[in-house]
Coordinates of C-alpha atoms in Angstrom, one line a residue:
Chain A
M174 CA -24.7 -9.0 1.8
I175 CA -23.0 -6.7 -0.6
V176 CA -24.7 -3.8 -2.3
V177 CA -22.9 -1.7 -4.8
E178 CA -24.7 1.3 -6.2
H179 CA -23.4 3.5 -9.1
L180 CA -19.8 3.0 -7.9
S181 CA -17.1 4.8 -9.8
K182 CA -13.4 5.4 -9.2
S183 CA -10.9 7.2 -11.4
Y184 CA -7.2 7.6 -11.1
G185 CA -6.6 11.0 -12.6
A186 CA -8.1 11.0 -16.1
L187 CA -8.3 7.2 -16.1
A188 CA -11.7 5.8 -15.1
A189 CA -11.0 2.4 -13.5
V190 CA -14.6 1.8 -12.5
S191 CA -17.6 3.6 -13.9
D192 CA -21.2 3.5 -12.7
L193 CA -21.0 -0.1 -11.4
S194 CA -24.0 -1.5 -9.6
F195 CA -24.6 -5.1 -8.4
R196 CA -25.7 -7.1 -5.4
V197 CA -24.5 -10.3 -3.8
E198 CA -27.0 -12.1 -1.6
R199 CA -26.2 -14.0 1.5
G200 CA -25.0 -17.5 0.8
Q201 CA -24.0 -16.9 -2.8
V202 CA -20.6 -17.7 -4.2
V203 CA -20.0 -15.1 -6.9
G204 CA -17.2 -14.9 -9.4
F205 CA -16.0 -11.5 -10.2
L206 CA -14.9 -11.8 -13.8
G207 CA -13.1 -9.6 -16.2
P208 CA -9.9 -9.2 -18.3
N209 CA -6.9 -7.7 -16.6
G210 CA -7.4 -4.0 -15.9
A211 CA -11.2 -4.3 -15.9
G212 CA -11.4 -2.8 -12.5
K213 CA -11.9 -5.9 -10.4
S214 CA -9.2 -5.2 -7.8
T215 CA -10.2 -1.6 -7.6
T216 CA -13.8 -2.6 -6.8
L217 CA -12.8 -5.1 -4.2
R218 CA -10.4 -2.7 -2.6
I219 CA -13.2 -0.1 -2.3
L220 CA -15.4 -2.8 -0.7
A221 CA -12.6 -3.6 1.8
G222 CA -12.2 0.1 2.7
F223 CA -8.7 0.3 1.3
L224 CA -9.6 2.7 -1.5
G225 CA -12.2 5.5 -1.5
A226 CA -14.7 5.7 -4.3
S227 CA -14.9 8.7 -6.6
G228 CA -18.7 8.4 -6.7
G229 CA -21.5 6.1 -5.7
R230 CA -21.7 4.0 -2.6
A231 CA -21.2 0.4 -1.4
S232 CA -22.3 -1.4 1.7
I233 CA -21.5 -4.7 3.4
A234 CA -24.2 -6.4 5.5
G235 CA -26.0 -3.1 5.6
F236 CA -22.9 -1.1 6.8
D237 CA -21.6 1.6 4.5
V238 CA -18.0 0.9 3.6
V239 CA -17.0 4.5 4.2
E240 CA -19.3 5.9 6.9
E241 CA -19.4 2.7 9.0
R242 CA -16.0 1.3 7.8
L243 CA -15.2 -0.5 11.1
D244 CA -18.6 -2.3 11.3
A245 CA -18.4 -3.3 7.7
L246 CA -14.9 -4.7 8.1
R247 CA -15.9 -6.8 11.0
Q248 CA -18.2 -8.7 8.7
L249 CA -15.5 -9.1 6.0
G250 CA -12.6 -11.4 5.6
Y251 CA -10.5 -9.9 2.8
M252 CA -7.6 -11.4 1.0
A253 CA -5.6 -8.9 -1.1
E254 CA -4.2 -9.8 -4.5
T255 CA -0.9 -11.8 -4.1
S256 CA -1.6 -11.9 -0.4
P257 CA 1.2 -9.7 1.0
L258 CA 2.5 -11.0 4.4
Y259 CA 5.4 -10.2 6.8
P260 CA 8.3 -12.5 5.8
E261 CA 10.0 -12.2 9.2
M262 CA 7.0 -13.7 11.1
K263 CA 6.1 -17.3 11.6
V264 CA 2.8 -18.5 10.3
R265 CA 1.2 -19.0 13.8
E266 CA 2.6 -15.7 15.1
Y267 CA 1.2 -13.9 12.1
L268 CA -2.2 -15.4 12.5
A269 CA -2.2 -14.6 16.2
F270 CA -1.3 -11.0 15.4
R271 CA -4.0 -10.8 12.8
S272 CA -6.6 -12.2 15.1
E273 CA -5.7 -9.8 17.8
L274 CA -5.8 -6.9 15.3
K275 CA -9.3 -8.0 14.2
G276 CA -10.5 -8.0 17.8
V277 CA -10.9 -11.7 18.4
P278 CA -11.1 -12.1 22.2
R279 CA -8.0 -13.4 23.9
T280 CA -9.7 -16.5 25.2
K281 CA -10.8 -17.5 21.7
R282 CA -7.6 -16.6 19.9
R283 CA -5.6 -19.8 20.2
A284 CA -8.5 -22.0 19.2
D285 CA -9.3 -19.7 16.3
V286 CA -5.7 -19.8 15.0
D287 CA -5.7 -23.6 15.3
R288 CA -9.0 -23.8 13.5
C289 CA -7.9 -21.6 10.6
L290 CA -4.5 -23.4 10.3
E291 CA -6.5 -26.5 9.9
L292 CA -9.1 -25.1 7.6
A293 CA -6.6 -23.5 5.2
R294 CA -4.4 -26.6 5.4
V295 CA -1.3 -24.8 6.7
S296 CA -1.0 -26.6 10.1
D297 CA 2.2 -28.3 8.9
V298 CA 4.0 -25.0 8.4
A299 CA 2.6 -23.3 11.5
G300 CA 6.2 -22.8 12.9
V301 CA 7.8 -21.8 9.6
L302 CA 8.9 -18.3 8.7
I303 CA 6.6 -16.9 6.1
G304 CA 9.6 -15.7 4.1
H305 CA 10.5 -19.4 3.6
L306 CA 7.1 -20.5 2.3
S307 CA 6.2 -21.3 -1.3
K308 CA 3.7 -19.1 -3.1
G309 CA 0.9 -21.7 -2.7
Y310 CA 1.4 -21.8 1.1
R311 CA 1.5 -18.0 1.3
Q312 CA -1.7 -17.8 -0.6
R313 CA -3.3 -20.2 1.9
V314 CA -1.9 -18.3 4.9
G315 CA -3.7 -15.2 3.4
L316 CA -6.8 -17.3 3.2
A317 CA -6.4 -18.4 6.9
D318 CA -6.0 -14.7 7.8
A319 CA -9.2 -13.9 6.0
L320 CA -11.0 -16.5 8.0
I321 CA -9.5 -15.8 11.4
H322 CA -12.3 -13.6 12.8
S323 CA -15.0 -16.0 11.4
P324 CA -16.6 -13.4 9.1
P325 CA -19.8 -14.3 7.2
L326 CA -18.4 -12.7 4.0
L327 CA -15.2 -13.5 2.2
I328 CA -13.7 -11.3 -0.5
L329 CA -10.8 -13.0 -2.3
D330 CA -8.8 -11.1 -4.9
E331 CA -7.4 -13.7 -7.4
P332 CA -6.9 -16.4 -4.8
T333 CA -5.3 -18.8 -7.3
A334 CA -3.1 -16.3 -9.2
G335 CA 0.4 -17.6 -9.7
L336 CA -0.3 -21.1 -8.4
D337 CA 0.6 -24.4 -10.1
P338 CA -2.3 -26.7 -11.2
N339 CA -2.1 -28.8 -8.0
Q340 CA -2.2 -25.8 -5.8
I341 CA -5.1 -24.3 -7.8
R342 CA -7.1 -27.5 -7.3
E343 CA -6.4 -27.4 -3.5
V344 CA -7.4 -23.8 -3.2
R345 CA -10.5 -24.4 -5.2
A346 CA -11.5 -27.4 -3.0
L347 CA -10.9 -25.1 0.0
I348 CA -13.2 -22.4 -1.4
A349 CA -15.8 -25.0 -2.2
S350 CA -15.7 -26.3 1.4
L351 CA -16.0 -22.7 2.7
A352 CA -19.0 -22.0 0.4
E353 CA -21.2 -24.0 2.7
N354 CA -21.4 -21.3 5.4
H355 CA -19.9 -18.2 3.8
T356 CA -20.9 -15.7 1.3
I357 CA -18.0 -15.4 -1.1
L358 CA -17.0 -12.9 -3.8
L359 CA -13.9 -13.9 -5.6
S360 CA -12.2 -12.3 -8.5
T361 CA -10.4 -14.1 -11.3
H362 CA -9.8 -14.0 -15.0
I363 CA -9.7 -17.8 -15.2
L364 CA -13.1 -18.9 -16.4
S365 CA -12.8 -22.6 -15.5
E366 CA -12.4 -21.4 -11.9
V367 CA -15.8 -19.6 -12.0
E368 CA -17.4 -22.7 -13.5
A369 CA -15.8 -24.9 -10.9
T370 CA -16.6 -22.8 -7.8
C371 CA -19.2 -20.2 -8.4
S372 CA -22.9 -20.2 -8.8
R373 CA -23.1 -16.7 -10.2
A374 CA -20.8 -14.3 -11.9
V375 CA -20.4 -10.5 -12.3
V376 CA -18.6 -9.7 -15.6
L377 CA -16.7 -6.5 -15.8
A378 CA -14.9 -4.9 -18.8
K379 CA -13.2 -1.5 -18.8
G380 CA -14.7 -0.7 -15.5
R381 CA -18.3 -1.3 -16.6
L382 CA -20.7 -4.1 -15.8
V383 CA -21.3 -6.1 -18.9
A384 CA -23.2 -9.1 -17.5
I385 CA -24.5 -10.5 -14.3
G386 CA -26.3 -13.7 -13.6
S387 CA -26.0 -17.4 -12.8
I388 CA -23.4 -19.3 -14.8
D389 CA -26.1 -21.1 -16.8
E390 CA -27.7 -17.8 -17.7
L391 CA -24.4 -16.4 -18.8
R392 CA -23.7 -19.5 -20.9
G393 CA -27.2 -19.2 -22.4
R394 CA -26.2 -15.7 -23.7
G395 CA -24.0 -17.3 -26.3
R396 CA -25.9 -18.4 -29.3
P397 CA -25.6 -22.2 -29.9
E398 CA -24.5 -23.3 -33.4
L399 CA -26.2 -26.0 -35.4
I400 CA -23.8 -28.2 -37.3
L401 CA -25.2 -30.3 -40.2
T402 CA -23.4 -32.8 -42.3
L403 CA -25.3 -33.1 -45.6
R404 CA -25.1 -34.8 -48.9
G405 CA -26.7 -33.3 -52.0
D406 CA -26.5 -30.4 -54.4
E407 CA -24.9 -27.4 -52.8
A408 CA -27.1 -24.9 -54.6
I409 CA -30.3 -26.6 -53.4
I410 CA -29.0 -26.8 -49.8
R411 CA -28.1 -23.1 -49.9
Q412 CA -31.5 -22.2 -51.2
V413 CA -33.4 -24.3 -48.6
L414 CA -31.3 -22.8 -45.8
S415 CA -31.9 -19.3 -47.0
E416 CA -35.6 -19.8 -47.1
T417 CA -35.9 -21.3 -43.6
A418 CA -36.8 -18.7 -41.0
G419 CA -34.6 -18.4 -37.9
V420 CA -31.2 -19.1 -39.5
G421 CA -28.6 -16.4 -39.0
S422 CA -25.2 -16.7 -40.5
R423 CA -24.3 -19.8 -42.4
V424 CA -21.0 -21.3 -43.5
I425 CA -21.1 -24.2 -46.0
E426 CA -17.9 -26.0 -46.8
P427 CA -16.9 -29.3 -48.2
H428 CA -16.4 -32.0 -45.7
G429 CA -15.0 -35.2 -47.2
E430 CA -17.4 -36.2 -49.9
A431 CA -20.2 -34.4 -48.1
L432 CA -20.9 -30.8 -47.1
R433 CA -20.8 -29.3 -43.7
A434 CA -23.1 -26.4 -42.8
T435 CA -22.4 -24.4 -39.6
L436 CA -25.5 -22.3 -38.8
S437 CA -26.2 -19.8 -36.1
L438 CA -29.7 -19.6 -34.8
T439 CA -31.4 -16.4 -34.2
A440 CA -33.9 -17.6 -31.6
E441 CA -33.3 -16.3 -28.1
D442 CA -34.5 -19.3 -26.0
E443 CA -33.9 -23.0 -26.2
A444 CA -37.4 -23.8 -27.3
G445 CA -37.1 -21.5 -30.2
Q446 CA -33.8 -22.9 -31.2
A447 CA -35.1 -26.5 -31.0
E448 CA -38.1 -25.4 -33.2
T449 CA -35.7 -23.9 -35.8
T450 CA -33.7 -27.0 -35.8
E451 CA -36.8 -29.0 -36.5
R452 CA -37.8 -26.7 -39.3
I453 CA -34.4 -26.9 -40.9
V454 CA -34.2 -30.7 -40.8
H455 CA -37.8 -31.0 -42.2
A456 CA -37.1 -28.6 -45.1
L457 CA -33.9 -30.4 -46.0
A458 CA -35.6 -33.8 -45.9
T459 CA -38.4 -32.5 -48.0
A460 CA -35.8 -31.3 -50.6
T461 CA -34.4 -34.8 -50.5
V462 CA -31.0 -33.7 -49.1
G463 CA -29.2 -36.5 -47.3
I464 CA -28.8 -35.7 -43.7
R465 CA -25.9 -37.6 -42.1
E466 CA -25.4 -35.7 -38.9
V467 CA -27.2 -33.0 -36.8
R468 CA -25.7 -31.6 -33.7
T469 CA -25.7 -28.4 -31.7
T470 CA -22.8 -26.9 -29.8
K471 CA -23.4 -25.0 -26.6
A472 CA -21.5 -21.8 -26.3
T473 CA -18.7 -22.1 -23.7
L474 CA -18.3 -19.5 -21.0
E475 CA -15.1 -18.6 -22.7
E476 CA -16.9 -17.6 -25.9
V477 CA -19.5 -15.7 -23.9
F478 CA -16.8 -13.9 -22.0
A479 CA -14.9 -13.0 -25.1
A480 CA -18.0 -11.8 -26.8
L481 CA -19.1 -9.7 -23.8
T482 CA -15.7 -8.1 -23.0
Q483 CA -14.6 -7.6 -26.6
H484 CA -17.8 -5.9 -27.5
E485 CA -17.3 -3.5 -24.6
A486 CA -13.8 -2.8 -25.7
R487 CA -14.9 -2.2 -29.2
T488 CA -17.6 0.3 -28.4
E489 CA -15.1 2.0 -26.2
N490 CA -12.6 2.3 -29.0
E491 CA -15.2 3.5 -31.4
A492 CA -16.3 6.2 -29.0
E493 CA -12.7 7.1 -28.6
A494 CA -12.2 7.3 -32.4
K495 CA -15.3 9.6 -32.8
R496 CA -13.8 11.9 -30.2
Chain B
M139 CA -7.7 2.6 21.1
R140 CA -8.3 -0.5 19.1
G141 CA -5.3 -1.9 17.3
L142 CA -2.7 0.1 19.2
W143 CA -1.4 -2.8 21.3
P144 CA -1.0 -5.5 18.6
I145 CA 0.6 -3.0 16.3
F146 CA 2.9 -1.8 19.0
K147 CA 4.0 -5.4 19.8
R148 CA 4.5 -6.3 16.2
E149 CA 6.5 -3.2 15.5
L150 CA 8.8 -3.8 18.4
F151 CA 9.3 -7.3 17.2
A152 CA 10.0 -6.2 13.6
H153 CA 12.6 -3.8 14.7
F154 CA 14.5 -6.3 16.7
V155 CA 14.7 -8.8 13.9
T156 CA 16.0 -6.3 11.4
P157 CA 19.8 -5.9 11.4
L158 CA 19.6 -2.2 10.7
A159 CA 18.1 -1.5 14.2
W160 CA 21.1 -3.3 15.8
V161 CA 23.6 -1.4 13.6
A162 CA 22.0 1.9 14.5
M163 CA 22.0 1.0 18.2
T164 CA 25.7 -0.1 18.1
A165 CA 26.8 3.0 16.3
F166 CA 24.8 5.1 18.7
L167 CA 26.3 3.5 21.8
L168 CA 29.8 3.7 20.3
I169 CA 29.5 7.4 19.8
Q170 CA 28.0 7.9 23.3
G171 CA 30.8 5.8 24.8
L172 CA 33.4 7.9 23.1
H173 CA 31.6 11.0 24.2
F174 CA 31.6 9.9 27.8
F175 CA 35.2 8.8 27.6
L176 CA 36.3 12.2 26.4
I177 CA 34.3 14.0 29.1
V178 CA 35.7 11.8 31.9
Q179 CA 39.2 12.2 30.4
H180 CA 38.8 16.0 30.3
F181 CA 37.5 16.2 33.9
A182 CA 40.1 13.8 35.2
G183 CA 42.8 16.5 34.3
Q184 CA 41.0 19.3 36.2
L185 CA 41.8 20.1 39.8
D186 CA 38.6 21.8 41.0
L187 CA 35.1 21.5 39.7
S188 CA 32.4 24.1 39.8
A189 CA 29.1 22.8 41.1
D190 CA 27.1 23.2 37.9
A191 CA 29.6 22.1 35.4
G192 CA 30.5 18.5 36.3
P193 CA 30.7 15.6 33.9
V194 CA 26.9 14.8 34.1
Q195 CA 26.0 18.4 33.1
T196 CA 28.6 18.3 30.4
Y197 CA 27.4 15.0 29.1
F198 CA 23.8 16.3 28.7
G199 CA 24.3 19.9 28.0
Q200 CA 27.6 21.2 26.7
T201 CA 28.8 19.2 23.7
M202 CA 27.6 18.5 20.2
M203 CA 28.1 14.8 20.6
L204 CA 24.8 14.3 22.2
Y205 CA 22.7 15.7 19.3
L206 CA 24.6 14.4 16.3
P207 CA 23.6 10.8 16.8
L208 CA 20.0 11.8 17.2
L209 CA 20.1 13.4 13.7
F210 CA 20.8 10.0 12.1
V211 CA 19.3 7.6 14.7
C212 CA 15.8 9.0 14.7
P213 CA 15.4 8.9 10.8
I214 CA 16.8 5.3 10.8
L215 CA 14.4 4.1 13.5
T216 CA 11.4 5.7 11.8
M217 CA 12.0 5.3 8.1
R218 CA 10.6 1.9 7.7
L219 CA 7.4 2.4 9.7
F220 CA 5.1 3.1 6.8
A221 CA 7.3 3.3 3.7
E222 CA 8.3 -0.3 4.0
E223 CA 4.7 -1.5 4.4
R224 CA 3.7 0.5 1.3
R225 CA 6.5 -0.8 -0.8
N226 CA 5.8 -4.4 0.2
G227 CA 2.0 -4.1 -0.1
T228 CA 1.5 -5.2 3.5
I229 CA -0.2 -1.9 4.2
E230 CA -3.3 -3.3 2.4
P231 CA -4.0 -6.1 5.0
L232 CA -3.2 -3.6 7.7
L233 CA -5.7 -1.0 6.5
T234 CA -8.5 -3.6 5.9
V235 CA -8.9 -4.6 9.5
P236 CA -11.4 -2.9 11.8
I237 CA -9.0 -0.6 13.6
Q238 CA -8.8 3.2 13.7
T239 CA -6.0 4.9 11.9
A240 CA -5.0 6.7 15.1
G241 CA -4.4 3.3 16.7
L242 CA -2.2 2.2 13.9
V243 CA -0.1 5.4 13.9
L244 CA 0.2 5.6 17.7
G245 CA 1.1 1.9 17.9
K246 CA 3.9 2.3 15.5
Y247 CA 5.1 5.6 17.0
L248 CA 5.1 4.3 20.5
A249 CA 7.1 1.2 19.4
V250 CA 10.0 3.4 18.1
L251 CA 9.8 5.6 21.1
V252 CA 10.3 2.6 23.3
I253 CA 13.2 1.4 21.1
Y254 CA 14.7 4.9 21.3
A255 CA 14.4 4.9 25.1
T256 CA 16.0 1.4 25.2
M257 CA 19.0 2.8 23.2
W258 CA 19.6 5.3 26.0
L259 CA 19.3 2.7 28.7
P260 CA 22.9 1.5 28.6
T261 CA 24.1 5.1 29.1
L262 CA 22.7 4.9 32.7
F263 CA 25.7 2.7 33.3
Y264 CA 27.9 5.8 32.8
M265 CA 26.0 7.6 35.5
A266 CA 26.3 4.6 37.9
L267 CA 30.0 4.7 37.2
L268 CA 30.3 8.4 38.0
G269 CA 28.2 7.8 41.1
R270 CA 30.6 5.1 42.2
Y271 CA 33.7 7.3 42.1
G272 CA 32.2 10.7 42.8
E273 CA 29.0 12.5 43.6
V274 CA 26.2 12.6 41.1
D275 CA 23.1 14.8 41.4
W276 CA 20.4 12.4 40.4
H277 CA 17.9 15.2 39.9
I278 CA 20.1 16.4 37.1
V279 CA 20.4 13.0 35.7
A280 CA 16.6 12.7 35.7
S281 CA 16.1 16.1 34.0
G282 CA 18.8 15.3 31.5
Y283 CA 17.1 12.1 30.5
L284 CA 13.7 13.8 30.4
A285 CA 15.1 16.3 27.9
V286 CA 16.7 13.6 25.8
I287 CA 13.5 11.7 25.6
A288 CA 11.4 14.8 25.1
I289 CA 13.5 16.1 22.2
G290 CA 13.8 12.6 20.7
S291 CA 10.0 12.1 20.9
G292 CA 9.6 15.1 18.6
Y293 CA 12.3 13.9 16.2
L294 CA 10.7 10.4 16.0
A295 CA 7.2 11.9 15.4
I296 CA 8.7 13.9 12.5
G297 CA 10.3 10.7 11.2
T298 CA 7.0 8.8 11.5
M299 CA 5.3 11.6 9.4
T300 CA 7.9 11.5 6.6
S301 CA 7.7 7.7 6.5
A302 CA 4.0 8.0 5.9
M303 CA 4.5 10.6 3.2
A304 CA 7.4 9.1 1.3
K305 CA 7.1 6.0 -0.8
S306 CA 10.6 4.8 -0.2
Q307 CA 12.5 4.3 3.0
L308 CA 15.5 6.3 1.7
T309 CA 13.3 9.3 0.9
A310 CA 11.6 9.0 4.3
A311 CA 15.0 9.0 6.1
L312 CA 16.4 11.8 4.1
T313 CA 13.5 14.1 4.5
S314 CA 13.2 13.5 8.2
A315 CA 16.9 14.0 8.6
M316 CA 16.6 17.3 6.8
A317 CA 13.6 18.4 8.8
I318 CA 15.3 17.5 12.1
T319 CA 18.6 19.2 11.1
G320 CA 16.6 22.2 10.0
L321 CA 14.8 22.4 13.3
F322 CA 18.2 22.1 15.1
M323 CA 19.7 24.8 12.9
I324 CA 16.9 27.2 13.7
G325 CA 17.9 26.7 17.3
V326 CA 21.5 27.5 16.5
G327 CA 20.2 30.9 15.4
E328 CA 20.3 31.8 19.1
F329 CA 24.0 32.3 18.8
I330 CA 23.9 34.1 15.4
F331 CA 21.0 36.5 15.3
P332 CA 21.4 39.9 16.9
E333 CA 19.4 40.7 20.0
G334 CA 15.7 40.8 19.1
L335 CA 12.7 38.7 18.1
A336 CA 14.5 36.3 15.8
R337 CA 17.0 35.5 18.5
E338 CA 14.3 35.0 21.1
L339 CA 12.3 32.7 18.8
A340 CA 15.5 30.7 18.0
G341 CA 16.2 30.3 21.7
H342 CA 12.7 28.9 22.2
V343 CA 13.0 26.2 19.6
S344 CA 16.6 25.4 20.4
A345 CA 17.3 21.8 21.4
W346 CA 20.7 23.0 22.4
A347 CA 19.3 25.6 24.9
Q348 CA 16.9 23.1 26.2
M349 CA 19.6 20.6 26.9
N350 CA 21.6 23.3 28.6
D351 CA 18.7 24.2 30.9
F352 CA 17.7 20.7 31.7
S353 CA 21.3 19.6 32.3
R354 CA 21.4 22.2 35.0
G355 CA 18.2 20.9 36.5
I356 CA 16.0 23.8 35.1
V357 CA 12.9 22.0 33.9
D358 CA 11.0 24.7 32.0
S359 CA 7.4 23.6 31.2
R360 CA 7.3 25.9 28.2
R361 CA 10.0 23.8 26.6
L362 CA 8.1 20.6 27.3
V363 CA 5.0 22.1 25.8
F364 CA 7.0 23.0 22.7
D365 CA 8.3 19.4 22.5
A366 CA 4.8 18.1 22.9
T367 CA 3.8 20.2 19.9
I368 CA 6.5 18.7 17.8
V369 CA 5.1 15.3 18.8
V370 CA 1.4 16.0 18.3
L371 CA 1.4 18.0 15.1
P372 CA 3.4 15.5 13.0
L373 CA 1.4 12.5 14.4
F374 CA -1.8 14.3 13.5
I375 CA -0.5 14.9 10.0
T376 CA 0.5 11.2 9.8
V377 CA -3.1 10.1 10.6
R378 CA -4.4 12.4 8.0
A379 CA -1.8 11.2 5.4
V380 CA -2.7 7.5 6.1
D381 CA -6.4 8.3 5.7
A382 CA -5.6 10.2 2.5
W383 CA -4.2 7.1 0.8
R384 CA -7.7 5.9 0.5
L385 CA -8.6 8.8 -1.6
E386 CA -5.6 8.5 -4.0

């Protein structure tokens, strides 16, 4: 549905997006992740035909966003960041205006406006001036606007930015209900949002792609930690752990009258990690160390995100320093 | 052209809900009313009138009062067209719908043109008043209004262009006011330059000379072609400017 190939965009000397490539298939709900200033909005704006790229190309449903802009836009419902609207118009008027602008036939217009008012849960403010609406309502009017011409693809730029927790929950529920028959690309820097609504994520940092995959795959990129609570001689424990293959870094600290060892495992996959765990426990038991607790912690998306984006920022800084 | 009609309707609506449009209109009509009053006052004191210098001719062709309001009304009408949308960010939803840029620009331009024509509409009442108490040559009234609309169309197109180029409404209004005044001043050169090419050129672009001609019923097609140029060129530049935002 969306194909982005070697896309880049620079503002003067500043490269906002560099050599970005990814695909979004029909029916997927994809989170577009990255810290502020990662180039998320820039990329989405290029897809929506609002900005031109400095290099590379992008297409929506097979239509090039520059060469066949109008065809591409017909497939796309786009909601800009902060959803800018005309304050002097009433909600229904605005949606009618937008549906006419997007070429919805006159006979369908009324029904479509009603449908989207309902869908975005803004029917109760249909006759209210947009300038009088709260941010949450305005955001949903923006969403209703994105839906008005029944596009198969939605691109939403930070749909929950600036909303309170209740409103965030409502908008998320709305997106979840839309996911059934739309392809959705939504940008955010809130990770729980991606975990709640998306099946896949594209992670950006400093304008570069740092990761892409399903949420589970991304979570799997973080190394799980093995936490052991042990009783016995610290020197023996240290020796056993250092002799066991597959143990990365280790921290051993007193924990009450026992010791707590926090170990990172070097194995890539889950099976390998389980095997290492088994080996460690066996070695410790053989050395007659008392094992009181064994547990693993799964990396959270937050940790993976931090690791991915900070690594990118670090290499960038190093490259800068070398220069 | 896709998008022209909805943009046109919204733009008309937006103008009439902003107080500024009403203020400009009121000021404009006050000045025109005063203008008309002074003319009638002047002619009421005269015993005989020559055929081509009656109150209607004077209204359209002989005084500064007709142009001065145009110099401030046209920039005020056009300044918000694009500059406001860019400032508020509403330009983004507008440029991400499947419409051509030309439709967007023309829709906005035609809306201000209609508002401009509407501003002149009440002055028809003056003509009706003159017709009631004397004789009015309606051909001259028609050519007078034609010139007023033709010259205004150009000024509005210039204003549309500066609104697309400036980021703030104030800058847009100031630059278009300067451009319009500049254009008008070149025309004044007709009275200043010695006989020769410069004077002839000045005479061709002179809004003053055009109003003089048209107010006497002389509809010169060369003047209309010049007016059309002042409409088409700025609008073309506007379309290119809007397209260029994508490349910024």
